[in-house]
Structures are given as C-alpha cells and as structure tokens.
Short mmCIF file of C-alpha atoms in Angstrom, two decimals:
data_model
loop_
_atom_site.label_atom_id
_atom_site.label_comp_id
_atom_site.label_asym_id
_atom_site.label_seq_id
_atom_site.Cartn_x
_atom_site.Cartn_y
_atom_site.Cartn_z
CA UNK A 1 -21.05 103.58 31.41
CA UNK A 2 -22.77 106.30 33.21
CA UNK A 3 -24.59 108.22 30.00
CA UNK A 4 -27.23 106.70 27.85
CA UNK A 5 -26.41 105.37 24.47
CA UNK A 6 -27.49 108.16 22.42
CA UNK A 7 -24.98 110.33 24.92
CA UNK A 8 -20.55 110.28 25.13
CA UNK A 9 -20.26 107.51 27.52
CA UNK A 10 -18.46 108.65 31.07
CA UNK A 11 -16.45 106.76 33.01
CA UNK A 12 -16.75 106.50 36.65
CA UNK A 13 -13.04 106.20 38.13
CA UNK A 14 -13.35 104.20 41.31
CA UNK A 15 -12.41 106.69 44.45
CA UNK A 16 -13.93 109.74 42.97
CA UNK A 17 -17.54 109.33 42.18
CA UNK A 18 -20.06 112.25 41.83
CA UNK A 19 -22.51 112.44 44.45
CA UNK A 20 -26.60 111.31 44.61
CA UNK A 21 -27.99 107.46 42.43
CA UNK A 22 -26.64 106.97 39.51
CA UNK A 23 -28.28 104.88 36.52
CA UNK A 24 -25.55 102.79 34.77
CA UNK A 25 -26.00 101.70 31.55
CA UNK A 26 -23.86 97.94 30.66
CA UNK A 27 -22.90 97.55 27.27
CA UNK A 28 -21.04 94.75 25.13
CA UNK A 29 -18.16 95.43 23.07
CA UNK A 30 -20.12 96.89 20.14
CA UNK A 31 -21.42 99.22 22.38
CA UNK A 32 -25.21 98.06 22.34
CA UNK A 33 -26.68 98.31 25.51
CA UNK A 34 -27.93 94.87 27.27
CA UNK A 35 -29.02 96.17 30.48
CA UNK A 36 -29.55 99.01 33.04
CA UNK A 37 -28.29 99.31 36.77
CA UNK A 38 -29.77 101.65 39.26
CA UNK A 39 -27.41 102.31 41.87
CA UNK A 40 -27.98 103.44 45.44
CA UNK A 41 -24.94 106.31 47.16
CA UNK A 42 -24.54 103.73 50.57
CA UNK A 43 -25.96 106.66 53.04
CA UNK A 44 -29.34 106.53 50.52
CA UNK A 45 -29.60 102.49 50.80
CA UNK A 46 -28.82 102.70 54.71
CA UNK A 47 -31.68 105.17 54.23
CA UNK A 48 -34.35 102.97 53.21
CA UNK A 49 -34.12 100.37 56.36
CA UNK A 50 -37.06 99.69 57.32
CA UNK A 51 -38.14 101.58 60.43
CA UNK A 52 -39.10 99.90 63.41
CA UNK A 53 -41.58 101.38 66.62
CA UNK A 54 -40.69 100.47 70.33
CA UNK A 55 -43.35 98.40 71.84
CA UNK A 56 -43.17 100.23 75.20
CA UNK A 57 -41.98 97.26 76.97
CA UNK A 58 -39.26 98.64 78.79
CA UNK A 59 -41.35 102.01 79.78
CA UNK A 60 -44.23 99.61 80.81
CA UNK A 61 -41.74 97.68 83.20
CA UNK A 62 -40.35 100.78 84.83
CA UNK A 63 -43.44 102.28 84.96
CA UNK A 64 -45.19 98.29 86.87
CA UNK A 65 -41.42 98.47 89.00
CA UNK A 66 -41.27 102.04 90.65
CA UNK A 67 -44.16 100.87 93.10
CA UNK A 68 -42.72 97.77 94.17
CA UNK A 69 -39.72 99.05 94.23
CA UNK A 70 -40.87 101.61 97.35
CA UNK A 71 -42.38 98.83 99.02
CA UNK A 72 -39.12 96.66 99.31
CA UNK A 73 -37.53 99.66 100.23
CA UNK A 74 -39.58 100.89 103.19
CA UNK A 75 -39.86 97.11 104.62
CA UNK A 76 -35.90 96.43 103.96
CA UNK A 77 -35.48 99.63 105.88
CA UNK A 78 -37.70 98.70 108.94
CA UNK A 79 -35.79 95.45 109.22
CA UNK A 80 -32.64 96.87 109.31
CA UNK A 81 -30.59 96.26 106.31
CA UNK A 82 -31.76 99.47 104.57
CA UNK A 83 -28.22 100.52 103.23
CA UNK A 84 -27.24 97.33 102.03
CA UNK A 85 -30.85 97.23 100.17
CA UNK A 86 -31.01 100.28 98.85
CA UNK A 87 -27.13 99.98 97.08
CA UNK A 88 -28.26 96.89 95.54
CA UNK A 89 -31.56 97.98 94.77
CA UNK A 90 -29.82 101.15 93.37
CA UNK A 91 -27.49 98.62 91.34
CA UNK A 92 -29.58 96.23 90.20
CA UNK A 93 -31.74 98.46 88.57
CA UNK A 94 -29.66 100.62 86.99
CA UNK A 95 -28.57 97.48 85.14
CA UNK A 96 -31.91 97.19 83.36
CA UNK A 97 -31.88 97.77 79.93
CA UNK A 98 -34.50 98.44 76.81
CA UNK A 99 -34.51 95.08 74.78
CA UNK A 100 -35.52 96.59 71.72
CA UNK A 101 -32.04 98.94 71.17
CA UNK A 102 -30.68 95.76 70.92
CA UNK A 103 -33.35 94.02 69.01
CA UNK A 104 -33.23 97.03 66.41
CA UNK A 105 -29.90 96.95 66.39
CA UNK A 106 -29.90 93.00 65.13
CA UNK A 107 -32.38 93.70 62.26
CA UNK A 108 -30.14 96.33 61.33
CA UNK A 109 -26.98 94.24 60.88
CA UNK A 110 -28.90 91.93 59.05
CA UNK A 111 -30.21 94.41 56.79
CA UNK A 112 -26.68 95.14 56.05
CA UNK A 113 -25.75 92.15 55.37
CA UNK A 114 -28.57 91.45 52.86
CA UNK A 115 -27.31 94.62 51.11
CA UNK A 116 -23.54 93.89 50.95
CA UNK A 117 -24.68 89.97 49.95
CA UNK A 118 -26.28 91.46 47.06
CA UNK A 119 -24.04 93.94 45.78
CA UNK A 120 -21.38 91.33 45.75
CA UNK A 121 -23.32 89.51 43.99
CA UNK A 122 -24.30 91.95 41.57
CA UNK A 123 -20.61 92.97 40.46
CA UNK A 124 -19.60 89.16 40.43
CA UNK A 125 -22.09 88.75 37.77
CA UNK A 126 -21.99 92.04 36.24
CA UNK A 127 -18.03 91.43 35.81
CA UNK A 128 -18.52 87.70 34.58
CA UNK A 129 -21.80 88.46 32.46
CA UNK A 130 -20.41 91.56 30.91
CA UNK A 131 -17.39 92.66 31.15
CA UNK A 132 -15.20 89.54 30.76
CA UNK A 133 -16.79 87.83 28.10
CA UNK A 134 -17.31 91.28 26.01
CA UNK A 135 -13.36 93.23 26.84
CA UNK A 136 -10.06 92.56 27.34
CA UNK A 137 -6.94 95.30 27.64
CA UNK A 138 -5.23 96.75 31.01
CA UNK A 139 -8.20 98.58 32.34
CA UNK A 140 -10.20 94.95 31.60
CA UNK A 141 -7.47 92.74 33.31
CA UNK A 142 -7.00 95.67 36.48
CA UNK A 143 -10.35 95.36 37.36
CA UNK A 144 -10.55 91.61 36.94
CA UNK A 145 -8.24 91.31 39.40
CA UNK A 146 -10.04 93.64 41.76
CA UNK A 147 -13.34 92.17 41.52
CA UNK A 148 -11.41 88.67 42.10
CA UNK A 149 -8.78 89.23 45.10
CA UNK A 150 -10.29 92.35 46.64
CA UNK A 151 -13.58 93.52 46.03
CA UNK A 152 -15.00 89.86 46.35
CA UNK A 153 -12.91 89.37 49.33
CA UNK A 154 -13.87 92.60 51.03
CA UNK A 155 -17.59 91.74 50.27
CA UNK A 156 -17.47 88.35 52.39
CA UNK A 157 -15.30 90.25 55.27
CA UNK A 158 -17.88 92.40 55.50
CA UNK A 159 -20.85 90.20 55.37
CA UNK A 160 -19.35 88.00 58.08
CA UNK A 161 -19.05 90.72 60.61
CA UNK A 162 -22.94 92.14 59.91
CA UNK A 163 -23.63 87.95 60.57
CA UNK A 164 -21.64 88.15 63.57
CA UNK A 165 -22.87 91.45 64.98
CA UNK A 166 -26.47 90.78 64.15
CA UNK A 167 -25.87 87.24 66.39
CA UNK A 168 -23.85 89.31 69.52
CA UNK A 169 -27.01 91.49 69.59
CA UNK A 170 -29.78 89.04 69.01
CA UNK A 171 -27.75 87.18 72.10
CA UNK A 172 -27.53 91.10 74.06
CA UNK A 173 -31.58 91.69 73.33
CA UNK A 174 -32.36 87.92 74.57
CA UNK A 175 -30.23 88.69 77.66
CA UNK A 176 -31.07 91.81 78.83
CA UNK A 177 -34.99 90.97 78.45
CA UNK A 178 -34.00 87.83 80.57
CA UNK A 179 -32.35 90.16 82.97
CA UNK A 180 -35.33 93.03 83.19
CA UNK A 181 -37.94 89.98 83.61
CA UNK A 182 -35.49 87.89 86.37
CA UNK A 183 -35.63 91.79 88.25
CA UNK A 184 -39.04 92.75 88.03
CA UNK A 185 -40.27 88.79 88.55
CA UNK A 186 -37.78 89.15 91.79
CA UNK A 187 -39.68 92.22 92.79
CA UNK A 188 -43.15 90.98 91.78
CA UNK A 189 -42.31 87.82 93.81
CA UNK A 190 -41.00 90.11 97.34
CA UNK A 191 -42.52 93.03 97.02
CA UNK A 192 -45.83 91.85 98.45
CA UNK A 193 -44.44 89.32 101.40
CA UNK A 194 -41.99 92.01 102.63
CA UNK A 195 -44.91 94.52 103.14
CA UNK A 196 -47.03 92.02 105.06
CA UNK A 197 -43.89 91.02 107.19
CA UNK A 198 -43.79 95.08 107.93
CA UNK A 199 -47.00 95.14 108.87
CA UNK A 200 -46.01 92.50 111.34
CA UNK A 201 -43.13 93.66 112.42
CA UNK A 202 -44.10 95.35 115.73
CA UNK A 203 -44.66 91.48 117.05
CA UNK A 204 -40.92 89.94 117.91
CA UNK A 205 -42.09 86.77 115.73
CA UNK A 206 -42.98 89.15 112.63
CA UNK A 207 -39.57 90.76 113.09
CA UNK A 208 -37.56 87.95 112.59
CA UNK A 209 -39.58 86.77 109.66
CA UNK A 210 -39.17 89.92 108.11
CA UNK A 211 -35.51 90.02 108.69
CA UNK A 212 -34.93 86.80 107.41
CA UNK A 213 -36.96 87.94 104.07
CA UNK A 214 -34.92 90.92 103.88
CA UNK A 215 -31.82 89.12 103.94
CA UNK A 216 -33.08 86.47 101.31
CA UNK A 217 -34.32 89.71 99.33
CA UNK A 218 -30.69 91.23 99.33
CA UNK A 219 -29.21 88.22 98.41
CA UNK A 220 -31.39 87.46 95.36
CA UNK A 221 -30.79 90.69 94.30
CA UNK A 222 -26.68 90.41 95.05
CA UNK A 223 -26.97 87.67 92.36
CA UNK A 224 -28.83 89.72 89.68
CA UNK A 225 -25.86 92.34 90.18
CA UNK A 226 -23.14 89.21 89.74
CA UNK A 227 -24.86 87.46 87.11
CA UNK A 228 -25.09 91.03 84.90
CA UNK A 229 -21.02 91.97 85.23
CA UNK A 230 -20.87 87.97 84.19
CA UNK A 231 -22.73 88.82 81.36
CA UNK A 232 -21.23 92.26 80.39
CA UNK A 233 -17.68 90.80 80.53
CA UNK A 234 -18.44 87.92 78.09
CA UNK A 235 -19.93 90.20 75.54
CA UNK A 236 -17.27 92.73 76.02
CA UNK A 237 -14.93 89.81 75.00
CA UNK A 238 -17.03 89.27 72.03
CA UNK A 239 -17.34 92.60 70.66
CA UNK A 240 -13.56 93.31 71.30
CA UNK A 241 -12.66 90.30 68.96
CA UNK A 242 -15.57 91.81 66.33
CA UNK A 243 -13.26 94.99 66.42
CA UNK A 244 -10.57 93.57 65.75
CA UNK A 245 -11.58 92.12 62.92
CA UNK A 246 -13.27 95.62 61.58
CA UNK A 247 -10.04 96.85 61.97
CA UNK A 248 -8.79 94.50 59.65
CA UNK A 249 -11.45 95.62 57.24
CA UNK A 250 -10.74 98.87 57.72
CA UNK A 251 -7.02 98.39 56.77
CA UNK A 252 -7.97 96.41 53.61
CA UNK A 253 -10.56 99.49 52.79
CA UNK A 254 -7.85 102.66 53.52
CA UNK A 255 -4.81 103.60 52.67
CA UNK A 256 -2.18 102.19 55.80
CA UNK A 257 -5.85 101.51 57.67
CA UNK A 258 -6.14 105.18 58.24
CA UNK A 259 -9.43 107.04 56.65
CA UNK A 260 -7.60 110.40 56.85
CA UNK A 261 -5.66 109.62 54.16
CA UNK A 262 -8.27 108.10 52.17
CA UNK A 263 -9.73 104.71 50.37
CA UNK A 264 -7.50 102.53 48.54
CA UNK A 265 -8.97 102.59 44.45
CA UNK A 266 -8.15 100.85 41.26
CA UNK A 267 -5.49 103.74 40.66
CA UNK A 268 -6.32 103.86 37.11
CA UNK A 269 -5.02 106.68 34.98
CA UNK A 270 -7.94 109.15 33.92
CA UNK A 271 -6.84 108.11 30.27
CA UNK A 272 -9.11 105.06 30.80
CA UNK A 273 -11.87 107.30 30.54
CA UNK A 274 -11.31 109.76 27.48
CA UNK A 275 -13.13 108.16 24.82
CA UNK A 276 -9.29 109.10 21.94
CA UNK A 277 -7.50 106.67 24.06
CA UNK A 278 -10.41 104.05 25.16
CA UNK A 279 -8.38 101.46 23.03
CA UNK A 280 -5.59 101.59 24.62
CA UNK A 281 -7.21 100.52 27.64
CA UNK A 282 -10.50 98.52 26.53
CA UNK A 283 -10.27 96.24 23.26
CA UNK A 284 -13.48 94.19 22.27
CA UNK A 285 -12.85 90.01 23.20
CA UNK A 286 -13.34 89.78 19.51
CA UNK A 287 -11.48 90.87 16.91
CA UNK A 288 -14.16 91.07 14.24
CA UNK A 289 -15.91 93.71 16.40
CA UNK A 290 -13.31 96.24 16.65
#
C-alpha cells in the first residue's frame, strides 16, 4: 500500500504509476504494518550513479603526439613517400580514441546491474515474505504468477545484458588504450630517428637510410590501421548479438515489442483497488483473520 496506516490504503496498478519516490508501506493480512519500502522512479536511481572525472589521459596524449607527429611528417616528406605517410598518418590517428568513454561506460553497466540485481531481489522477497504467506484471491494468484514467470525472468534478462555490456566495454577501454599507447609508442619510437636521418639526408648514404626508415615507418603504421578495422569488426559482431538480445527484452517489456503502443502490465481491473470490493480480490491466508 501506498498511504500510511492511519490513511485509506491506495493501490498502485502496475502500468500507471504517479510520478516522483514513493514510500510503500507492506502490511499482513490484518492490516498491521511490518515494514516500509522507499522506492526510487528509475530516471532518479540512474540519477544517483556515481560521477566519475576524466583523468586527461587522452588530452595529455594528443597534446605529447601533435609534435612528433610534424616531425614524421616533414622527414617522410623529404624522403619521398609523403602522400602515402600523411594518409596513414591521417588514418591512424583518427583511430585514437579516449579510454575513459569506455571505461565510464563499464562502471555504468555495472551500476545497472547492481540495481536491477537488487530490485529483483527485493520483490522476490517482498512477494515470498509478505504477500504469499499473508493473501490469497485473484489479484494474489495474478501477481504470483508475474513475479514467478515474468518479472523474475525479465530481472535476470536484464542483468545478463548490463554483465555482458559492462565486459564488451571493459574489453573496448582495454583496447583502445592498447591502441593510443601502440600509436604514440610508434611515434615516440620514429619520431626522433626520422629527424636525424633528415638532417642527413643531403649525403646519398643518409638518403637511403632515411628512405628505408620511412618505409619501415609507413608500414608500422599500415598495421596499426589493419589491426584497428580487426578490432572494430569483432566488437561490432559482439554488440550486434547484445542487440539482439535487447530486442528480445524489449519484446518481453512492450506490447508486440513496440514502445509506441506501450508496456505490457498485470491488466488488473481497477476494482482491485477500491477498498468495497478488496475481498473479492485479496482474502487473508487465514480464515480466522478475516
């Protein structure tokens, strides 16, 4: 009930509650009040994650890259292979990422899943502590059945796609901070050789080394460029089989899987709730307490 005892209880029919937290109060069937729930609208509870600050790491890296960046581009230039340089420098680079979207994005799936874990919990005992032992009737035995084949069922859906998610992006933040350092230790690494070579370059000796860097340069960074589209395919693969299986979620959740027309409920008559007809609907477990 949503009231306090001293108050007409209300009934909250599932599919149209009233907006902002509500404080429910749980009652047995003599109407004596065992507990009180505080519950949380889902926007409010996705509300209170815990807020997390960007390191700088990424803006750091950029910041260490642009440099060395210009001086593999000047001494791939002077040796010849400019074009080809620049479009992979232009590629590989572009492919850089900040690790912490993705690490943000992990602790926020598992937040979620902490929070779905628990409400299951909390109607699974609320239903089996309460409710079972206390009513029976058709409102009792409806949402039996919905806290046993659907709610409970929807729960673990749920809470196996924030486990999965929060794993794809744990595996996304470890690879694209594997990618920015493999780039800016390439860089680091050629950066400094190719400008001496330049500097020798005007000697036909100096030329060739500097060629030959170049072309090693290039290559390294044709292999970045490779090894990222390996990477984004695989995870595309991943996430595409994740979606399928929110779709299924979503079709368990709405009404023909479409939320346009709206969220499947228990469909109970609003007689359940008006307090002449409450024992038509809710009788005490035991007869001595009606």
């Amino acid at each position: 009930m949503s009231t306090p005892p001293s108050e007409p209880g209300t009934l909250f029919v599932p599919g149209g509650p009233a907006p902002g937290p509500k404080e429910l109060y749980i009652t047995d069937s003599s109407g004596n009040v065992q507990r009180a729930v505080s519950v949380a609208p889902a926007d409010t509870a996705a509300a209170t994650a815990a807020t997390r600050t960007d390191p700088g790491f990424f803006r750091n890296l950029i910041k260490a890259l642009n440099p060395l960046r210009q001086q593999t581009r000047t001494a791939s230039a002077m040796s010849g292979l400019g074009i080809a340089a620049l479009a992979l420098d232009v590629a590989a680079t572009m492919n850089l990422g900040n690790p912490f979207l993705f690490y943000d994005r992990r602790e926020l799936w598992k937040e979620m899943g902490g929070r779905l874990e628990s409400g299951r919990s909390d109607i699974w005992f609320s239903y089996f502590q309460d409710v079972s032992p206390n009513w029976k009737g058709q409102a009792a035995d409806l949402l039996g059945r919905r806290v046993r084949f659907n709610t409970t069922v929807l729960y673990e859906k749920l809470h196996g796609v924030t486990g999965e998610m929060s794993g794809a992006m744990h595996s996304q933040f470890k690879e694209v901070l594997e990618y920015d350092l493999s780039v800016f230790g390439l860089y680091a690494a050629s950066a400094p050789v190719l400008r001496t070579l330049a500097a020798m370059s005007a000697h036909p000796a100096g030329r060739v080394a500097l060629i030959s860097q170049a072309g090693v340069f290039v290559s390294a960074l044709g292999n970045l460029v490779k090894q990222f589209a390996d990477i984004y395919m695989a995870y595309e693969s991943d996430l595409n089989k994740m979606e399928q299986k929110l779709n299924d979620v979503r079709a368990a959740f709405y009404e023909q899987g479409d939320p346009a027309r709206g969220r499947r409920d228990l469909t109970l008559t609003p007689a359940v709730a008006d307090r002449a007809h409450i024992h038509d609907y809710w009788q005490p477990a035991s007869k001595d307490l009606r």
